Amino acid sequence: MEPAICKSCLGEQERLTRAVNGAECKICTLPFTVYHFKAHHRINRTVICYNCSKQRNVCQCCLLDLQWQIPVELRDRVLSLIQGSEVATHEAQNEMMKRFIALKDGDSFKMGGASITSSASATADALKQIRDTVEAVEKSGKAADAAGPGRDVPLPKNLADLDITHLLKKLPLKGSLSDGTSFFLYNIDPSIPEWAIVDAVTELVGTASWKGPVSASTIINHTARCGGIRFKTLELAQKFIDQVPTFKTEAGSIKGKLLVQNSRIHVVSWSQFNRAALGTKNAECLKLAASLDKLVQKDLNSPAASNTMLTKKQGKVTKRAPSSKDKKRNRRVKDIEL
Amino acid sequence: MVASKAWAERSAPVQISEAELPSSIPPQTGLTFNVWYNKWSQGNSGQSRFVSPYRLDVDLHQGNTKGDKARQPFFCLYFCKGMCCMGKRCEYLHHVPDTEDIARLSLRSDVMDCFGREKHSHYREDMGGVGSFQKKNRTLYVGGITGALNNQQLKASQIENRLRFSFGKLGPLERIRYVENKNCAFIKYKHQASAEFAKETMSNQTLLTPSDKEWVNRREGTGLLVKWANDDPNPEAQRREKEQQDMESLQVMVDLLKKDSSEKRQPAPAESPSNKRLLESSAEQESLNGDSIFGRLSNAKLSKLKRVKIEENLSKDSVEIDKQGCGQTPLVNYYSSDDDE
């Protein structure tokens, strides 16, 4: 019986060493025939039994899908997306159920998406469906592109009488992008990860060593949708100020806008960089996010745009789009290179 | 990403000398010592918490080792605990995982963690240990914060700052959430390997800094408790996670298509017209299929995928070159590792 090992694990190796009942299968806990082999300059071995791998259509070594080389979880998600019904591989939690599943024959009993990826014709059908999905998304995407990320975070009622003036006092709400080594960021979408912001700043400054060595240099409070960054030296901060795109608000102050993953983060100088000012309690953070939202609304009503609001805004969108795409493309290219 | 590779220029220093190594036998807590499990049995076998006397200093201890030359994908477990006595002679890597390493690890990352230890099918009861291969978990639970501060009272923002500083050095963070009334924190990394590395590095470490006056007595406290986190029950976070997963699966779908078409192209280049026909016929079905799919994909998501597609097309040229380099292209999350061949 041939073990089910994928091409990327096995490589060019043809010599396998068999050990009958050599180990316990990691999924069904029954003893199975282990195969050892040397590939890519190191020793590799099978970790699950042949029957388990058949049931899930995975490689016995790397546990990735034999057809698509993706993890089981991801494969099931892709298939449930194209089929419209939930596809999932539910692993047995207790000993009895593990035995029960292990007794089923792997040729006829398939778990989750394995029934599709194990047969060539079903896989071809699935690929066709995937192609349809992607093409359709491509077409309809054009219309949807103009719609910004919808944000509808309802504010709990009991927050109205919460006092956060002690926080607002420490934040540069009326500030502008002038000088100093630390900056206050707001209008951060909660879905933006911290590393994306760090990467964006790194790209602007041109060096990864802008972070101070002695304490945290990036602080993001996702609940309050704001954060702060601090540069090691004044020169780096000045470079950041020069590089970051700016805009003018109604009050006449100049603020920076950092473009991260298709959303704009507003940047102002913040002389007293302070974590405590970003709020610590959940209610505080939510209230702070709400009041910063108002500030963002005020920022967006730029003086020139007040009369021709609509046209101006559209112009801004088109102007902004290429740069953000550029950046994203760059990042993706880098990811692929890696 | 512009990674600072300062460590690559120098060889790794010896963290502690061999003579200073602690005994491999843990302090006696039972009557007999079980050599198989390396534990004391009979008696109070309760987990003894302690503060490790060694600590990884990211700036000082990184360096290249024998492992770098041998293209070893795994990291040194002793290095991350700050107690590798081998220095540059170590067979494993002595630096913090960066994107390049994660690409190299990705071939094995479903079965092994970043130290080359085998994962299990289920999490341990206490969520400690190596972890599970059935779930990609990038979030760590950090407990025992009071003990790690020797019962010193600090403000919530100060504690978060300390956590952010010490965990942030070990990999790119995605988000940190410190829960004040439970006195625990959840730390999510960009990569799973970073979480694995940080889990071993920060376990049983103190949160005190040399400027604290308790620093000399830091070993009297109990170290941090770092474990794998369960899913966030917050509906907002779950929605975010779902969106991220959908994006990821759409991305994978695009890649599968690309891989499929490249496979078709390779054996018979004449087959391309049939490929085209497939595309045309699919256009007719589109409206049919579109209805079922778009009901469940929000506008924002669609626009995101659209953007992904555009970037894919733009970056196709570079990918094509990569493809020629290594016959099999792994999918986006499983970076190609041509140096493994």
XYZ file of C-alpha atoms in Angstrom:
679
model
C 0.000 0.000 0.000
C 1.399 3.344 -1.047
C 1.394 6.037 1.583
C -0.449 9.237 0.692
C 2.341 11.805 0.648
C 2.229 14.947 -1.414
C 4.834 15.920 -3.997
C 6.167 18.872 -2.017
C 6.897 16.692 1.029
C 8.350 13.765 -0.859
C 10.374 15.705 -3.398
C 12.343 13.358 -5.621
C 12.806 10.761 -2.907
C 11.941 7.181 -3.816
C 13.358 5.358 -0.802
C 11.031 5.123 2.144
C 11.612 3.179 5.335
C 8.615 1.366 6.690
C 7.939 0.780 10.371
C 4.866 -1.400 10.889
C 2.732 -0.104 13.773
C 5.507 2.399 14.380
C 3.499 5.182 15.998
C 0.106 6.345 17.133
C -1.916 8.269 14.564
C -2.308 11.847 15.730
C -5.942 11.993 14.723
C -7.464 8.595 15.507
C -4.823 7.456 18.090
C -4.609 3.971 16.550
C -1.219 2.476 15.655
C -0.321 2.780 11.990
C 2.484 2.008 9.548
C 4.947 4.867 9.660
C 7.108 5.785 6.670
C 10.365 7.660 7.178
C 12.197 9.330 4.351
C 14.778 11.979 3.753
C 13.736 14.895 1.622
C 14.995 18.459 1.421
C 18.048 17.468 3.514
C 16.102 16.430 6.551
C 14.221 13.452 7.810
C 10.495 13.510 7.495
C 7.897 11.025 8.602
C 4.192 10.387 8.306
C 2.184 11.507 11.322
C -1.333 10.298 10.596
C -2.563 6.946 9.358
C -3.518 6.149 5.788
C -7.214 5.814 6.582
C -7.397 9.193 8.309
C -5.596 10.833 5.421
C -8.011 9.211 2.966
C -11.028 10.401 4.933
C -9.786 13.989 4.893
C -7.874 13.838 1.588
C -4.723 15.241 3.194
C -1.035 14.431 2.935
C 0.134 12.088 5.693
C 3.160 14.302 6.388
C 2.146 17.939 6.080
C -1.633 17.563 6.597
C -2.378 19.859 3.650
C -5.032 18.980 1.115
C -3.622 16.598 -1.502
C -5.295 18.360 -4.377
C -4.879 22.035 -3.568
C -2.106 22.058 -0.957
C -4.022 24.216 1.478
C -4.990 23.480 5.090
C -8.217 21.596 5.697
C -9.825 24.544 7.443
C -9.126 26.860 4.521
C -10.272 24.312 1.962
C -13.576 23.902 3.759
C -14.058 27.656 3.924
C -13.433 28.034 0.198
C -15.858 25.248 -0.596
C -18.556 26.581 1.697
C -18.165 29.959 0.034
C -18.795 28.588 -3.444
C -21.464 26.088 -2.457
C -23.391 28.378 -0.207
C -23.768 25.731 2.486
C -21.557 25.133 5.464
C -18.744 22.658 4.746
C -16.603 21.755 7.724
C -14.442 18.924 8.956
C -15.584 18.263 12.496
C -12.919 16.352 14.349
C -13.987 13.980 17.070
C -13.399 15.317 20.548
C -13.673 12.194 22.671
C -11.972 8.817 22.542
C -15.047 6.800 21.569
C -15.959 9.006 18.646
C -12.368 8.921 17.398
C -12.492 5.118 17.304
C -15.883 5.191 15.633
C -14.684 7.444 12.831
C -11.426 5.502 12.501
C -13.358 2.320 11.753
C -15.030 3.846 8.696
C -13.457 3.073 5.360
C -11.586 6.043 3.925
C -12.538 5.220 0.335
C -16.250 5.719 0.846
C -16.406 7.943 3.927
C -15.141 11.480 3.307
C -15.201 14.305 5.827
C -16.089 17.889 4.925
C -14.617 19.136 1.696
C -12.654 15.942 1.151
C -15.525 14.506 -0.893
C -14.912 17.214 -3.485
C -11.148 17.466 -3.628
C -10.664 13.686 -3.652
C -12.441 13.198 -6.971
C -11.048 14.772 -10.116
C -14.376 15.610 -11.708
C -15.776 17.271 -8.582
C -12.581 19.282 -8.259
C -12.893 20.473 -11.831
C -16.485 21.493 -11.159
C -15.442 23.317 -8.012
C -12.717 25.131 -9.922
C -15.238 26.214 -12.480
C -17.466 27.525 -9.725
C -14.510 29.342 -8.232
C -13.761 30.892 -11.583
C -17.365 32.038 -11.855
C -17.267 33.524 -8.398
C -14.051 35.394 -8.966
C -15.079 36.674 -12.384
C -18.464 37.781 -11.121
C -16.862 39.527 -8.177
C -14.503 41.207 -10.594
C -17.360 42.591 -12.655
C -19.650 43.716 -9.887
C -16.702 44.942 -7.898
C -16.489 48.036 -10.045
C -19.822 49.309 -8.814
C -19.086 48.429 -5.242
C -15.682 50.048 -5.271
C -17.034 53.547 -4.765
C -18.783 52.562 -1.560
C -16.489 53.174 1.350
C -16.183 50.825 4.275
C -19.494 51.082 6.041
C -19.093 51.914 9.675
C -22.047 51.594 11.952
C -20.959 51.182 15.506
C -23.887 51.985 17.735
C -22.970 53.856 20.875
C -24.391 52.272 24.021
C -26.866 54.574 25.729
C -25.266 54.571 29.139
C -22.153 56.236 27.764
C -23.794 59.619 27.422
C -23.078 60.699 30.977
C -19.566 59.236 31.124
C -16.983 61.918 31.684
C -13.872 61.626 29.547
C -12.641 65.196 29.773
C -9.552 64.013 31.632
C -8.619 62.046 28.525
C -9.554 64.702 25.997
C -7.493 67.226 27.933
C -4.337 65.254 27.180
C -5.073 64.743 23.502
C -4.074 67.266 20.808
C -7.596 67.654 19.459
C -6.945 71.125 18.083
C -3.380 70.337 17.099
C -1.849 70.262 13.683
C 1.054 68.504 12.018
C 3.961 70.709 13.044
C 6.996 69.310 14.816
C 8.084 67.019 17.630
C 8.970 63.349 17.672
C 5.593 61.909 18.599
C 2.279 61.940 16.791
C -1.332 61.221 17.582
C -3.265 59.035 15.138
C -7.033 58.831 14.982
C -9.739 57.565 12.643
C -8.165 54.099 12.780
C -10.536 51.412 11.598
C -10.623 48.566 14.147
C -9.867 46.047 11.420
C -6.484 47.605 10.630
C -3.738 45.602 12.301
C -0.926 47.370 14.058
C 1.747 45.990 11.742
C 0.029 47.598 8.750
C 0.433 51.010 10.362
C 4.027 50.267 11.297
C 4.719 49.166 7.724
C 3.144 52.297 6.313
C 5.294 54.513 8.530
C 8.386 52.463 7.690
C 7.681 52.940 4.016
C 7.342 56.699 4.445
C 10.467 57.104 6.512
C 12.448 54.599 4.470
C 14.005 52.766 7.403
C 12.718 50.170 9.836
C 14.798 51.520 12.688
C 12.620 54.521 13.488
C 11.356 52.839 16.642
C 12.852 53.915 19.903
C 14.897 51.238 21.676
C 13.842 51.813 25.250
C 10.054 51.738 25.195
C 7.071 50.986 23.007
C 7.026 53.293 20.003
C 3.664 52.356 18.531
C 0.535 52.245 20.617
C -2.795 51.521 19.029
C -6.017 51.306 20.995
C -8.402 49.577 18.628
C -11.453 50.093 20.822
C -10.881 53.829 20.957
C -9.843 53.822 17.295
C -6.827 55.997 17.979
C -3.170 55.590 18.747
C 0.229 57.171 18.885
C 3.632 56.735 17.327
C 6.953 57.999 18.570
C 10.157 58.398 16.601
C 13.633 57.755 17.856
C 15.139 60.996 16.614
C 13.954 64.415 15.530
C 15.352 63.912 12.026
C 13.271 60.825 11.442
C 10.185 62.621 12.706
C 10.903 65.551 10.410
C 11.254 63.159 7.509
C 7.902 61.661 8.409
C 6.301 65.110 8.462
C 7.769 65.890 5.061
C 6.703 62.609 3.520
C 3.203 62.175 4.893
C 0.420 63.613 2.678
C -1.395 66.518 4.317
C -4.756 68.247 4.119
C -6.219 71.462 5.524
C -9.156 71.556 7.888
C -11.865 74.155 8.338
C -10.079 75.701 11.266
C -7.037 76.200 9.105
C -4.753 73.690 10.769
C -2.758 71.297 8.677
C -3.106 67.596 9.438
C -1.421 64.576 7.956
C -3.281 61.651 6.508
C -1.692 58.238 6.563
C -3.160 55.847 4.036
C -3.324 52.317 5.353
C -5.345 49.543 3.723
C -7.735 51.880 1.976
C -8.607 53.957 4.998
C -7.151 57.266 6.014
C -5.667 57.841 9.411
C -5.390 61.444 10.548
C -2.060 62.465 12.048
C -1.284 65.421 14.301
C 1.698 66.214 16.487
C 1.399 65.165 20.096
C 3.916 66.669 22.433
C 3.018 64.608 25.510
C 3.018 61.073 24.197
C 1.020 59.221 26.798
C -0.621 55.828 26.752
C -2.991 56.705 29.575
C -4.653 59.396 27.465
C -5.950 56.783 25.048
C -8.252 55.380 27.702
C -8.088 52.030 29.427
C -11.616 51.078 30.430
C -13.864 49.747 27.714
C -16.571 52.384 28.200
C -14.000 55.157 28.176
C -12.566 53.891 24.916
C -15.956 53.667 23.234
C -16.827 57.206 24.266
C -13.461 58.454 23.098
C -13.971 56.764 19.735
C -17.335 58.486 19.400
C -15.965 61.926 20.170
C -13.018 61.410 17.835
C -15.521 60.468 15.127
C -17.056 63.908 15.493
C -13.613 65.431 15.111
C -13.055 63.439 11.945
C -16.340 64.712 10.546
C -15.213 68.244 11.321
C -11.838 67.606 9.675
C -13.412 66.343 6.515
C -15.468 69.517 6.095
C -12.503 71.346 4.640
C -13.013 75.106 4.004
C -12.713 74.966 0.250
C -15.062 72.050 -0.006
C -17.869 73.565 2.043
C -19.642 75.051 -0.974
C -18.823 72.408 -3.546
C -18.720 69.544 -1.159
C -19.719 66.762 -3.496
C -17.449 67.461 -6.434
C -14.521 68.123 -4.195
C -14.996 64.898 -2.370
C -15.121 62.905 -5.548
C -11.999 64.576 -6.752
C -10.292 63.637 -3.561
C -11.341 60.047 -3.866
C -9.923 59.695 -7.323
C -6.766 61.438 -6.363
C -6.303 59.253 -3.358
C -7.094 55.953 -5.004
C -3.956 55.482 -7.088
C -1.576 56.194 -4.257
C -3.190 53.714 -1.910
C -3.269 51.128 -4.639
C 0.347 51.774 -5.407
C 1.270 51.201 -1.845
C -0.775 48.061 -1.538
C 0.653 46.737 -4.711
C 4.138 47.407 -3.491
C 3.469 45.576 -0.322
C 1.965 42.653 -2.125
C 4.868 42.462 -4.510
C 7.148 42.341 -1.528
C 5.071 39.619 0.071
C 5.257 37.582 -3.060
C 8.959 38.053 -3.366
C 9.365 36.694 0.091
C 9.228 44.565 4.506
C 12.467 46.282 5.309
C 13.804 44.048 8.008
C 16.785 45.187 9.978
C 19.300 42.422 9.509
C 21.909 43.722 11.881
C 22.201 40.300 13.500
C 23.210 38.616 10.242
C 26.599 40.340 10.243
C 27.811 38.996 13.566
C 27.953 35.525 15.002
C 25.684 34.670 17.877
C 27.173 35.203 21.335
C 27.103 32.522 23.990
C 24.201 33.417 26.264
C 25.441 31.535 29.301
C 28.534 29.425 29.712
C 28.194 25.688 29.968
C 29.323 25.645 33.575
C 26.535 27.987 34.584
C 23.801 25.835 33.069
C 21.149 24.961 35.626
C 20.665 21.344 36.566
C 18.314 19.514 34.245
C 16.599 18.068 37.296
C 13.884 20.442 38.513
C 13.717 21.368 42.214
C 12.464 18.499 44.295
C 8.704 18.480 44.745
C 8.098 14.743 45.199
C 9.686 11.609 46.594
C 10.992 9.883 43.454
C 12.327 11.292 40.248
C 10.807 9.962 37.028
C 13.612 9.991 34.476
C 11.211 9.421 31.579
C 9.089 12.504 32.177
C 11.837 14.523 33.863
C 9.516 15.175 36.780
C 9.224 14.416 40.455
C 6.400 12.070 41.346
C 4.700 11.021 44.602
C 3.823 14.034 46.582
C 2.788 17.514 45.748
C 3.187 17.443 41.975
C 1.436 20.781 41.486
C 2.957 22.999 38.811
C 5.567 25.107 40.493
C 5.697 28.607 39.105
C 8.990 30.414 39.029
C 10.775 33.336 37.432
C 13.434 32.299 34.984
C 16.840 33.756 35.822
C 17.644 34.003 32.113
C 16.027 36.231 29.613
C 16.366 36.767 25.874
C 17.864 40.156 25.082
C 16.795 40.687 21.487
C 19.396 43.337 20.706
C 22.379 41.582 22.260
C 21.791 37.876 21.719
C 20.850 37.654 18.048
C 23.426 36.433 15.586
C 24.168 33.870 12.935
C 24.898 30.264 13.827
C 25.733 26.976 12.141
C 22.002 26.658 11.537
C 22.030 29.628 9.170
C 24.621 27.992 6.970
C 22.819 24.635 7.035
C 19.534 26.373 6.122
C 17.925 25.106 9.278
C 14.321 26.274 9.365
C 13.839 25.894 13.109
C 14.736 28.173 15.991
C 16.677 27.359 19.117
C 14.389 26.804 22.062
C 17.192 27.562 24.511
C 18.059 30.765 22.688
C 14.521 32.044 23.128
C 14.704 31.283 26.831
C 18.012 33.146 26.975
C 20.075 30.112 28.008
C 21.769 28.617 24.929
C 25.367 27.760 25.803
C 26.312 26.940 22.205
C 26.472 30.419 20.718
C 27.524 30.314 17.105
C 28.045 26.541 17.229
C 24.313 26.001 17.742
C 22.586 23.950 15.039
C 19.428 26.025 15.322
C 18.688 29.632 14.481
C 19.499 32.376 16.963
C 17.307 35.284 15.975
C 13.733 36.488 16.131
C 11.598 35.015 13.303
C 11.177 37.410 10.390
C 9.138 37.071 7.217
C 11.876 35.177 5.417
C 12.035 32.533 8.129
C 8.287 32.237 8.214
C 8.296 31.572 4.483
C 10.834 28.818 5.009
C 8.908 27.374 7.944
C 5.603 27.366 6.107
C 6.202 23.964 4.509
C 6.205 22.316 7.908
C 4.246 24.794 9.972
C 1.098 22.707 9.989
C 2.753 19.804 11.758
C 5.557 21.459 13.706
C 5.977 24.691 15.597
C 8.824 27.107 14.961
C 11.135 25.101 17.249
C 10.567 21.867 15.324
C 8.407 20.279 17.983
C 5.453 18.240 16.778
C 2.015 19.712 17.301
C -0.897 17.711 18.656
C -4.415 17.240 17.416
C -5.956 18.991 20.414
C -4.873 21.691 22.794
C -3.737 20.686 26.232
C -6.379 21.078 28.893
C -4.696 24.225 30.241
C -4.061 25.619 26.705
C -0.304 25.537 27.315
C 2.252 23.548 25.378
C 2.985 23.287 21.689
C -0.559 23.714 20.445
C -2.813 22.141 17.877
C -2.484 21.532 14.154
C -6.203 21.782 13.624
C -6.400 25.493 14.211
C -4.235 28.410 13.180
C -3.944 30.377 16.384
C -2.083 33.658 16.407
C -3.393 34.923 19.717
C -1.743 34.422 23.085
C -3.326 34.694 26.502
C -1.093 36.352 29.055
C -1.910 35.814 32.703
C -0.149 35.988 36.027
C 0.588 39.653 35.516
C 0.378 40.514 39.216
C 2.933 37.852 40.055
C 5.206 39.000 37.278
C 5.196 42.475 38.819
C 5.891 41.182 42.347
C 2.476 42.498 43.466
C 3.532 46.010 42.586
C 0.510 48.155 41.751
C 0.697 49.778 38.337
C -1.787 51.646 36.229
C -3.472 49.718 33.427
C -1.798 51.851 30.808
C 1.625 51.180 32.309
C 1.053 47.434 32.308
C -0.110 47.548 28.714
C 2.949 49.566 27.785
C 5.257 46.996 29.354
C 3.496 44.118 27.628
C 3.552 45.927 24.324
C 7.225 46.651 24.657
C 8.357 43.160 25.578
C 6.030 41.285 23.212
C 6.392 43.780 20.390
C 10.089 43.021 20.021
C 9.353 39.379 19.168
C 7.365 39.892 15.983
C 4.904 42.155 14.195
C 1.836 42.640 16.387
C -1.683 42.747 15.116
C -3.444 43.923 18.253
C -3.107 43.934 22.017
C -5.976 43.990 24.442
C -5.372 44.327 28.149
C -8.441 43.486 30.229
C -8.111 45.485 33.391
C -10.717 43.872 35.622
C -9.525 40.348 34.757
C -5.867 41.401 34.854
C -4.960 39.477 31.745
C -4.039 40.376 28.200
C -4.603 39.007 24.710
C -1.833 39.511 22.207
C -2.360 38.777 18.550
C 0.555 38.502 16.160
C 0.672 38.763 12.395
C 2.192 35.286 12.047
C 1.613 32.133 13.989
C 5.335 31.447 14.223
C 5.829 34.756 16.043
C 3.179 33.730 18.541
C 4.905 30.380 19.088
C 8.233 32.110 19.578
C 6.814 34.732 21.933
C 4.985 32.116 23.967
C 8.186 30.288 24.841
C 10.208 33.479 25.252
C 7.849 35.230 27.642
C 6.735 32.246 29.746
C 8.037 32.530 33.295
C 9.523 35.954 32.695
C 9.098 38.973 34.876
C 7.540 42.241 33.752
C 9.789 44.283 36.020
C 12.408 46.514 34.461
C 15.855 47.231 35.890
C 14.675 50.716 36.858
C 12.114 49.308 39.301
C 13.275 49.032 42.881
C 11.863 45.485 43.080
C 14.200 44.397 40.263
C 16.680 42.741 42.624
C 13.891 40.648 44.134
C 12.354 39.735 40.803
C 12.967 36.043 41.332
C 10.673 36.031 44.345
C 7.640 36.677 42.159
C 5.950 34.223 39.835
C 6.558 34.653 36.139
C 4.107 35.384 33.370
C 1.727 32.650 32.316
C 1.562 32.577 28.520
C -0.910 30.240 26.867
C -2.887 29.880 23.682
C -6.041 31.947 23.564
C -9.504 30.703 22.712
C -11.639 32.498 20.150
C -12.736 35.992 21.066
C -16.423 35.810 22.026
C -16.996 39.489 21.218
C -19.412 39.587 18.241
C -17.601 42.587 16.783
C -14.283 40.708 16.850
C -15.908 37.605 15.399
C -17.345 39.625 12.547
C -13.897 41.065 11.892
C -12.347 37.604 11.983
C -14.990 36.270 9.599
C -14.325 39.097 7.179
C -10.610 38.421 7.320
C -11.168 34.727 6.695
C -13.445 35.438 3.740
C -10.822 37.703 2.272
C -8.242 34.990 2.754
C -10.406 32.353 1.092
C -11.148 34.625 -1.850
C -7.446 35.212 -2.206
C -6.846 31.473 -2.142
C -9.509 31.012 -4.795
C -7.707 33.440 -7.071
C -4.482 31.559 -6.475
C -6.074 28.196 -7.123
C -7.316 29.456 -10.458
C -3.923 30.793 -11.336
C -2.271 27.532 -10.379
C -4.853 25.565 -12.317
C -4.365 27.560 -15.478
C -0.586 27.378 -15.219
C -0.796 23.600 -14.795
C -2.955 23.357 -17.863
C -0.574 25.518 -19.802
C 2.472 23.489 -18.942
C 1.613 20.056 -20.369
C -0.083 21.282 -23.555
C 0.292 24.873 -24.638
C -2.207 24.273 -27.438
C -4.947 23.906 -24.893
C -5.315 27.582 -24.296
C -8.332 28.025 -26.620
C -10.288 25.518 -24.557
C -9.395 27.513 -21.535
C -10.840 30.545 -23.198
C -14.020 28.739 -24.035
C -14.395 27.875 -20.420
C -14.193 31.513 -19.552
C -16.820 32.429 -22.107
C -19.247 29.767 -21.021
C -18.802 30.825 -17.458
C -19.921 34.328 -18.379
C -23.389 32.997 -19.159
C -23.712 31.314 -15.826
C -22.518 34.349 -14.053
C -25.875 35.929 -13.356
C -27.140 32.642 -12.027
C -24.208 32.108 -9.781
C -23.882 35.731 -8.907
C -27.196 35.831 -7.109
C -26.362 33.023 -4.770
C -22.947 34.341 -3.932
C -23.521 38.018 -3.670
C -26.286 37.639 -1.191
C -23.665 36.630 1.283
C -20.817 38.916 0.333
C -21.135 42.489 1.409
C -20.315 45.310 -0.948
C -17.228 46.242 0.941
C -15.891 42.735 0.701
C -16.504 42.623 -3.014
C -14.661 45.835 -3.497
C -11.793 44.457 -1.480
C -11.593 41.350 -3.629
C -11.714 43.531 -6.689
C -8.718 45.355 -5.421
C -6.929 42.108 -4.678
C -7.573 41.000 -8.229
C -6.174 44.195 -9.673
C -3.048 43.894 -7.630
C -2.741 40.296 -8.632
C -2.787 41.304 -12.270
C -0.263 44.009 -11.685
C 2.078 41.778 -9.823
C 1.559 38.846 -12.142
C 4.777 39.508 -13.989
C 6.856 39.062 -10.906
C 4.920 35.952 -9.930
C 5.419 34.467 -13.351
C 9.140 34.769 -12.902
C 8.939 33.106 -9.538
C 6.955 30.287 -11.021
C 9.626 29.481 -13.502
C 12.123 29.370 -10.681
C 10.365 26.573 -8.843
C 7.977 24.318 -10.661
C 5.439 24.123 -7.898
C 4.077 27.335 -6.533
C 2.646 27.086 -3.080
C -0.287 29.354 -2.317
C 0.103 32.789 -0.936
C 0.211 31.850 2.708
C 2.680 29.097 2.013
C 5.541 31.004 0.641
C 7.819 29.375 -1.810
C 11.026 28.165 -0.327
C 13.376 27.504 -3.156
C 16.268 27.285 -0.763
C 14.847 24.040 0.573
C 15.483 22.159 -2.604
